[in-house]
Structures are given as structure tokens and as C-alpha cells.
Coordinates of C-alpha atoms in Angstrom, one line a residue:
X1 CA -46.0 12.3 66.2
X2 CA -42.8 14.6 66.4
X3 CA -42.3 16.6 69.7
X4 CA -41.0 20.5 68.6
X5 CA -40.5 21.2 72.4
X6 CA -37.3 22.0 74.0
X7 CA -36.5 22.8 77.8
X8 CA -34.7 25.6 78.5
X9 CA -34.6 25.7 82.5
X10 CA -30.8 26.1 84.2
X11 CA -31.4 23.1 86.3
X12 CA -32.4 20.6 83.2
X13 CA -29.2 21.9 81.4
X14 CA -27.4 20.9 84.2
X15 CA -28.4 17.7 85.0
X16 CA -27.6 17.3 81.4
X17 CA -24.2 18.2 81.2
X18 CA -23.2 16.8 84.9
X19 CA -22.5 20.3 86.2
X20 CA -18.8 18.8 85.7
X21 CA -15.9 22.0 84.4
X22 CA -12.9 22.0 82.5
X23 CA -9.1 21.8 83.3
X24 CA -7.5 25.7 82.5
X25 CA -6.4 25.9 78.6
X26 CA -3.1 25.0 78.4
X27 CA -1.3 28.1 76.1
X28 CA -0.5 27.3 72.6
X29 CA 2.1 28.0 70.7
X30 CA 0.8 30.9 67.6
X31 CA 1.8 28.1 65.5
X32 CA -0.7 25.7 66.6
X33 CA -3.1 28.5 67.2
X34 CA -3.0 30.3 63.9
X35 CA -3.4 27.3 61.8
X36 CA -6.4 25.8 60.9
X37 CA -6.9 22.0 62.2
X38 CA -6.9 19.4 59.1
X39 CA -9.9 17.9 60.5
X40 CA -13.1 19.1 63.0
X41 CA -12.1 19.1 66.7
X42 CA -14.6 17.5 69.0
X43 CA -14.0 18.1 72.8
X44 CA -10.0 19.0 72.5
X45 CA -9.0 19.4 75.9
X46 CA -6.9 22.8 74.6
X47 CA -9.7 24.5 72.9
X48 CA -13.2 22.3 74.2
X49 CA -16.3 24.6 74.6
X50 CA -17.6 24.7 78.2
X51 CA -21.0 23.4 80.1
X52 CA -22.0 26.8 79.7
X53 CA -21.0 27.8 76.0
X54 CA -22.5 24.2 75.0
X55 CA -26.0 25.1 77.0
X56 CA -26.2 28.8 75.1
X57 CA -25.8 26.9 71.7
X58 CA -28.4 24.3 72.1
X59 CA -30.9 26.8 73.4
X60 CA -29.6 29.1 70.5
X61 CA -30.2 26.4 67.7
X62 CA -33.2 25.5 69.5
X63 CA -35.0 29.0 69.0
X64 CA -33.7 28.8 65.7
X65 CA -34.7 26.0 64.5
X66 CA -38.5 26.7 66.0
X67 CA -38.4 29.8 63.6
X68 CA -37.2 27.7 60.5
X69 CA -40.4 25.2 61.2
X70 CA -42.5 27.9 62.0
X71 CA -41.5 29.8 58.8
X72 CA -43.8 29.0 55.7
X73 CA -42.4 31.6 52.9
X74 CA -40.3 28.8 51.3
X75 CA -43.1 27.5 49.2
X76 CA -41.2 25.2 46.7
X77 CA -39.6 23.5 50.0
X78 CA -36.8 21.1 49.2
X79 CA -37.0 21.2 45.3
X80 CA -33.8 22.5 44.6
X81 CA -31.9 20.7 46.5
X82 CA -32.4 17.1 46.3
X83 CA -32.1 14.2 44.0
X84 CA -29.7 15.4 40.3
X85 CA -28.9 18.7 42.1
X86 CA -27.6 17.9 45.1
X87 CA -25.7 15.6 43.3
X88 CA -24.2 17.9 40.9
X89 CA -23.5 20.6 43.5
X90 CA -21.4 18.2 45.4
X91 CA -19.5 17.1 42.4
X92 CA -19.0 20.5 41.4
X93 CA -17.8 22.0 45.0
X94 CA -15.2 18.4 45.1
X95 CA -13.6 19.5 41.8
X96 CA -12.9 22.6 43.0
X97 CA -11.8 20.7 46.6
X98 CA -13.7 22.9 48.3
X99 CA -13.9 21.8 52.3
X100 CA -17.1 19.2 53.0
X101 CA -19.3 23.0 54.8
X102 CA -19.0 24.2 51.8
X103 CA -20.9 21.9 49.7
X104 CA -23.4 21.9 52.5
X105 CA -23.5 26.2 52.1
X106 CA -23.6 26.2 48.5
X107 CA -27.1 23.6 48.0
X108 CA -28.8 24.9 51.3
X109 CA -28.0 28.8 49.5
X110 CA -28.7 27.5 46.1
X111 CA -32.2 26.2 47.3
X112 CA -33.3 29.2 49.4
X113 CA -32.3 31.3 46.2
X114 CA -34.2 29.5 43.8
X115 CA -37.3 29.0 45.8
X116 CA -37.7 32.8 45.9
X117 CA -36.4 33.6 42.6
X118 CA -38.8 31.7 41.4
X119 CA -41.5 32.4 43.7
X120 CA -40.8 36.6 42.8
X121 CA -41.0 36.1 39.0
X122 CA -44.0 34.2 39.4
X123 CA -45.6 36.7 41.4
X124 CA -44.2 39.2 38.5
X125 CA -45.9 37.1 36.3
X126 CA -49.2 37.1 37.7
X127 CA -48.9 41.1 38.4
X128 CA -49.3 42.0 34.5
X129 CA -51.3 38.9 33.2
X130 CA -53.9 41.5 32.6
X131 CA -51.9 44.2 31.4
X132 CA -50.2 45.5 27.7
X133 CA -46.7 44.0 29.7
X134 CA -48.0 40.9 29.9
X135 CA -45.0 38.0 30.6
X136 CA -45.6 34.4 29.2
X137 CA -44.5 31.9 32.1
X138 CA -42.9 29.7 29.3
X139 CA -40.7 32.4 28.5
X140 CA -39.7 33.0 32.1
X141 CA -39.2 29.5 33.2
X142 CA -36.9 28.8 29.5
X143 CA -34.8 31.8 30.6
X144 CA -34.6 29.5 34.6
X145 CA -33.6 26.7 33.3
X146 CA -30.5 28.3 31.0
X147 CA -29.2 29.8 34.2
X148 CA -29.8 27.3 36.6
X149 CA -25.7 26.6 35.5
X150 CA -24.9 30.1 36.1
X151 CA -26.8 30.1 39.6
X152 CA -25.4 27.1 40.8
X153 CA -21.7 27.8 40.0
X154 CA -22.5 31.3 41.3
X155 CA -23.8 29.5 45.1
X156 CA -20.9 27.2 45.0
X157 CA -18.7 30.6 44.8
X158 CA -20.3 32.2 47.4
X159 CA -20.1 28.8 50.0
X160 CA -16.7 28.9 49.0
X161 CA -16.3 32.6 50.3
X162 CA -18.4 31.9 53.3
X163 CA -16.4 29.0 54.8
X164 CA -12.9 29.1 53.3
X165 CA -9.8 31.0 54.0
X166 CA -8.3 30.5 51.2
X167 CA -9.6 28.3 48.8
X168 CA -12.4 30.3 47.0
X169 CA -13.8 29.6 43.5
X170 CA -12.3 33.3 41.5
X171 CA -14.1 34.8 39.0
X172 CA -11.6 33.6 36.3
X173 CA -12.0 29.9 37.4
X174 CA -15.7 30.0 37.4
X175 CA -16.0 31.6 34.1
X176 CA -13.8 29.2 32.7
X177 CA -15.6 26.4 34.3
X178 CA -18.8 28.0 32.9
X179 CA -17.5 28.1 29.2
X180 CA -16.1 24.5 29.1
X181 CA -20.1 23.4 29.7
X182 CA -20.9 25.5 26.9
X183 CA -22.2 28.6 28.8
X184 CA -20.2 31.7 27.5
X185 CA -20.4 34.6 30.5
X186 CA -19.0 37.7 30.5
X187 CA -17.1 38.2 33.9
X188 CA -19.8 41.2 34.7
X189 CA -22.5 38.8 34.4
X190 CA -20.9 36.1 37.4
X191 CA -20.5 39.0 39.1
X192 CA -24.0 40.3 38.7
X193 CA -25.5 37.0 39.6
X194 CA -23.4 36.8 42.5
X195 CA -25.1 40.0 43.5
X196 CA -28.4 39.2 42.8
X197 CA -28.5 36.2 45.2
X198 CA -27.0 38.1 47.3
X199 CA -30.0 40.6 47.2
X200 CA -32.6 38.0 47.2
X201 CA -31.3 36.4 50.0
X202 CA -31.0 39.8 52.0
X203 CA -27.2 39.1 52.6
X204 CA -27.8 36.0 55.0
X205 CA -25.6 33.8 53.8
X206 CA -25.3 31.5 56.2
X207 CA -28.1 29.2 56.4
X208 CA -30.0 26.9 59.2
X209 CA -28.6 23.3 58.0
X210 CA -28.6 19.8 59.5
X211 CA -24.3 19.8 59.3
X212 CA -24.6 22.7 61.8
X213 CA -27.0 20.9 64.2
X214 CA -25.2 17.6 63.9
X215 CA -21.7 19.2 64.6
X216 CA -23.3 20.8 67.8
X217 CA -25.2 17.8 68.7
X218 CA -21.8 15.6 68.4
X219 CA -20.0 18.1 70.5
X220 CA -22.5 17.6 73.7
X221 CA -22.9 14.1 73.4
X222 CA -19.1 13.4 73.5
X223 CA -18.7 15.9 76.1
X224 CA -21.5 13.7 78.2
X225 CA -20.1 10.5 77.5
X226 CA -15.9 11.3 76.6
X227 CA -15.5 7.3 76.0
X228 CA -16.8 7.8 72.6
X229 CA -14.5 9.3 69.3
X230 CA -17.0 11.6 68.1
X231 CA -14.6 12.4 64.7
X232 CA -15.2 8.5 63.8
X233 CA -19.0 9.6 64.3
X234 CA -18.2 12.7 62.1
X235 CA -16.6 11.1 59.4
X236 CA -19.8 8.6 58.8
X237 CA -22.4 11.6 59.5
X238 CA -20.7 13.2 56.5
X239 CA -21.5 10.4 54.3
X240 CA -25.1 9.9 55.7
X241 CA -25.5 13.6 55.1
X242 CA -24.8 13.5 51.6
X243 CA -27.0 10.7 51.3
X244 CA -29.8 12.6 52.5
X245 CA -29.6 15.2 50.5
X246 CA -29.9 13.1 47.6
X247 CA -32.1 10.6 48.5
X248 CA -34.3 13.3 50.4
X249 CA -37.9 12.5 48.4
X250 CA -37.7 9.1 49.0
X251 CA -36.7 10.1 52.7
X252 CA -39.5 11.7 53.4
X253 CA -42.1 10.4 51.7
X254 CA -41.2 7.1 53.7
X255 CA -41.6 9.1 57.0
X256 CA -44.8 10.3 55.9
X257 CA -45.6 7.3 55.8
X258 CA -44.6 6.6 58.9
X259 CA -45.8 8.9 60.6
X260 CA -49.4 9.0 58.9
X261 CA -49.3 12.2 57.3
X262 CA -51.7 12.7 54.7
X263 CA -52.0 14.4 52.0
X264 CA -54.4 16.8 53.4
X265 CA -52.2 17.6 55.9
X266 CA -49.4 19.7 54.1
X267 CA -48.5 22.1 56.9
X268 CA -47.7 18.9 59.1
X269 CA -44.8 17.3 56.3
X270 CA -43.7 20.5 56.0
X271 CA -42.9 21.3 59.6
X272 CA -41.1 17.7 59.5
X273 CA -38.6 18.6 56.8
X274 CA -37.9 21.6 58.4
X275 CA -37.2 20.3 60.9
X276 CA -32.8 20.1 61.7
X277 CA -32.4 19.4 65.0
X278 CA -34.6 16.4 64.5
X279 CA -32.8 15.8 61.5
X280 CA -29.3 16.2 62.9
X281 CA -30.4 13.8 65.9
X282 CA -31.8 11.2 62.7
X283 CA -28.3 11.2 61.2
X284 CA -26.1 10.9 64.4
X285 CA -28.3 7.9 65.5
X286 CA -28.0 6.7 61.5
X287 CA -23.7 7.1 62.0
X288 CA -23.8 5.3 65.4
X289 CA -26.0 2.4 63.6
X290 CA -23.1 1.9 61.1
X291 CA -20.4 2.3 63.6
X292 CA -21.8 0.3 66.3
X293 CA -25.1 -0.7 66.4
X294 CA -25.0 -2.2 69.7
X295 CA -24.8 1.4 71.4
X296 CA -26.8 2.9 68.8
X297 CA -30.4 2.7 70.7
X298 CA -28.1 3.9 74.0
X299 CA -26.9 6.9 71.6
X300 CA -30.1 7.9 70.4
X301 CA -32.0 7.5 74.0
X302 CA -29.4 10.4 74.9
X303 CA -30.1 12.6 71.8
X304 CA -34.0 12.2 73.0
X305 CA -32.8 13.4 76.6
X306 CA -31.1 16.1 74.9
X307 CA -33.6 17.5 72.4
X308 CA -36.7 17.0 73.7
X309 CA -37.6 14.8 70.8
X310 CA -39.2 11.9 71.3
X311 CA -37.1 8.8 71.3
X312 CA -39.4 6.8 68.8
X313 CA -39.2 10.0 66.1
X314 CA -35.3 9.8 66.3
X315 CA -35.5 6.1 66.0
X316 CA -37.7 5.9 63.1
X317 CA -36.1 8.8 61.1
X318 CA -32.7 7.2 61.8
X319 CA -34.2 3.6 60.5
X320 CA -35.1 5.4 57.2
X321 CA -32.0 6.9 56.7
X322 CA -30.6 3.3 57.2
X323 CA -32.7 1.7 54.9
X324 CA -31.5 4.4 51.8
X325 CA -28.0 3.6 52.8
X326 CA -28.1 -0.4 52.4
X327 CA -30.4 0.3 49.2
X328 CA -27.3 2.2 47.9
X329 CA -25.1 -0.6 48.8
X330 CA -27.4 -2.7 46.7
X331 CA -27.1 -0.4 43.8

């Protein structure tokens, strides 16, 4: 049901982006260039990626994102970071007013931790069932759930070193954040857990997410078609985002569904959650819905031509996406 195929040839690229070139960069003043825009830019004519920039990242993302489907390891999936979770990482990276990335980062790192955290100390587990050192899983998964506090705080704190310049979550803050839940850390032990995922996540700290393929999506589609104001697209794909994060059980189980998937056919689901560009496609086509629904199937027919994903896939994920949002409303 969902095409994974993307064309790489020069030609197709530029047919796509009309072959047309950019006006020389007016200089700036180091003012306007050291300081950080309040808001994403989306084709400003000072600092607006070229045809052939915007062509090495789509191809880029596309490999990418064919390893991510293609990559199996993650066996507890989307657990940990959906539903309560997502929720409370979002909450927690807004009280520190931490920038919108960020809270992205912090539950796309705190799920890829915790899938393999607990994936090793299962495997632990299993190793000395039959030895003197035998573990008790009880006992490991008590000692999980008292730090999932500690972990999460500890992923926020690394997002917020990832994507800020300044605004980071300190050691101090998150230790007193910590202790006003009732969890007394020493600083050394933030520090060592800050290391540990760090460790377990082999220092790649900057994960494949749907923000990142709906910010570079956003970027061709209002180079192709400048009548549109892609922020006002941004702005609502934010909110949709968030949404599908915490709605994302319900999300896919409707899709599923859709799409026929069966139970016996695990691999299949799993290649559709992971895949973003699909995703990042979805939640566009959800944004221009909400904006304007009139050009919304226009929209969506030109994230197809981009992608290579089949119009109907876009169409239906978008539709589901839609459906959590006016079942919010309701709520």
C-alpha cells in the first residue's frame, strides 16, 4: 500500500524544482547575521537554500529515511514516546521554554534510549537466568520505572544542549526540578545518567524525526509554489505534530486498518511507523487541511510528485491525522 521509492535522477529533480535560480544574497549587516531569527525562515530571499542545496537534502533524507525503515533493532518501537509520555516531555521542555526542536529531540532521544536500555538489561537478564548471578526481571524493571524521572529530565537536558544557544537546562536547575517531584539526586548521578545515554546511544544525538522532514518538505514546496506563506503552514504543523505524538496508537492502529495490515504482518506496520518522510508529507497535507482545505488535495498531489509516495497513502494518513484533531476539539 505505501510506495518507499524515491527518484534520484538530475533531470526529475529538475523538472521538479523548475530549473529556475536565485537573485545574489544581498550582504547583511553582522547584526542581522549573527542573531538568531525569532521564528523559522522559509524561502527568505537573503538567506533561501538553492535548487541545488534543496535537491542534495531530499535525496539525503531520502537515503536516510530508507535506513530508518529498513532498520529493525528498535524492538519496543514507539513505546516511549507516545500517549502520557509525550505528554509529559512536552510539558516539561515548555516549563523550561525550551524552543518547539527541542521537545521534538528530547522524546525522539528519550525513546531510542529506552528501547535499548531496556532491550540490554533484558538481554542481561536472560544471560545469567541459569547462573549463581541470576537477576529477577521484577527487580530490574522496579529499578526502570524509578528512573524513568531521572531519564527523561536527563533527555530533555541533552535536547536542550543539542538545539539551543543559550537556553540549556543546568545541572542545578534539573536537580532542583528533580527534588521538588520527590526524586533526591546527587548532581554526580544527573551527570552519570547524562553519560550513560550518551553511551547507549553511541553519541548520535541527533535523531531521524518527522519535524526534520516536514521543515525540509515545507522549504521545497514553497520554493515550487512562492504564493503560499509556508510559516502559516509551520505554525499549524507544530500543533499537528504534537498531536501525533500523543495520539500516535490510535494513529496507527487506524492506518492499519486502513491499509489492511494484519496482525501477522508485523514487519509491514513497522516499516509504516518508521516511516518520516511519509509522515512529514501526512502532517503538511493535515496543516494545509486546517488552513485551507480547498488547496489541500492540490498541496498533497505535489508532496506525492515530490516523494514518490503515492498520493492516496499521503491522503489517507493526512485524513487520520484530521480525524484525531476534530476528536480533540470534541474533548
Amino acid at each position: 500500500m505505501v510506495s518507499f521509492g524515491y527518484k534520484k535522477k538530475k533531470q526529475y529533480m529538475q523538472r521538479l524544482f523548475g530549473g529556475s535560480v536565485f537573485m545574489e544574497t544581498p550582504k547583511r549587516s553582522s547584526q542581522q547575521f549573527f542573531t538568531s531569527p525569532p521564528e523559522p525562515l522559509f524561502n527568505d530571499k537573503h538567506v533561501g537554500m538553492k535548487p541545488a542545496l534543496l535537491e542534495e537534502t531530499l535525496q539525503q533524507l531520502a537515503k536516510e529515511n530508507e535506513l530508518n525503515m529498513l532498520n529493525m533493532d528498535d524492538e519496543c518501537k514507539g513505546v516511549f514516546k507516545n500517549g502520557k509520555r509525550a505528554v509529559f516531555m512536552f510539558l516539561l521542555c515548555k516549563h523550561y521554554k525550551l524552543g518547539y526542536e527541542d521537545q521534538f529531540v528530547a522524546i525522539e532521544l528519550f525513546s531510542r534510549f529506552m528501547s535499548k536500555h531496556v532491550a540490554e538489561l533484558l538481554q542481561h537478564v536472560k544471560e545469567t537466568k541459569n547462573t549463581e548471578n541470576a537477576i529477577e526481571w521484577s527487580h530490574v524493571e522496579q529499578r526502570i520505572k524509578h528512573q524513568i524521572m531521572l531519564r527523561t529530565v536527563t533527555c530533555a537536558q541533552v535536547a536542550s544542549k543539542v538545539c539551543s544557544h543559550y537556553r540549556i537546562i543546568s545541572l542545578g536547575s534539573a536537580k532542583r526540578f528533580l527534588a521538588s517531584h520527590g526524586f533526591r539526586y546527587a548532581a554526580n548521578s544527573i551527570v552519570q545518567s547524562e553519560v550513560r545515554i550518551l553511551k547507549t546511544l553511541n553519541y548520535k544525538v541527533h535523531p531521524p524525526m518527522p519535524l526534520t522532514y516536514v521543515e525540509a518538505l515545507l522549504e521545497i514546496v514553497g520554493h515550487n509554489n512562492p504564493s503560499l506563506t509556508v510559516k502559516h503552514f509551520h505554525g499549524i504543523c507544530l500543533n499537528v505534530l504534537e498531536l501525533y505524538y500523543i495520539q500516535r496508537d490510535a494513529i496507527y492502529a487506524r492506518l492499519k486498518q486502513i491499509a489492511g495490515v494484519t496482525s501477522g504482518q508485523k514487519h509491514r506496520g513497522n516499516t509504516i511507523e518508521k516511516d518520516n518522510m511519509l509522515t512529514g508529507s501526512a502532517i503538511i497535507g493535515a496543516a494545509a487541511y486546517i488552513l485551507d482545505k480547498s488547496s489541500s488535495d492540490q498541496i498533497i498531489d505535489h508532496l506525492s510528485k515530490i516523494t514518490e509516495i503515492v498520493n492516496d497513502d499521503i491522503l489517507d494518513f493526512s485524513a487520520v491525522l484530521i480525524e484525531q484533531v476534530l476528536a480533540n476539539d470534541e474533548e
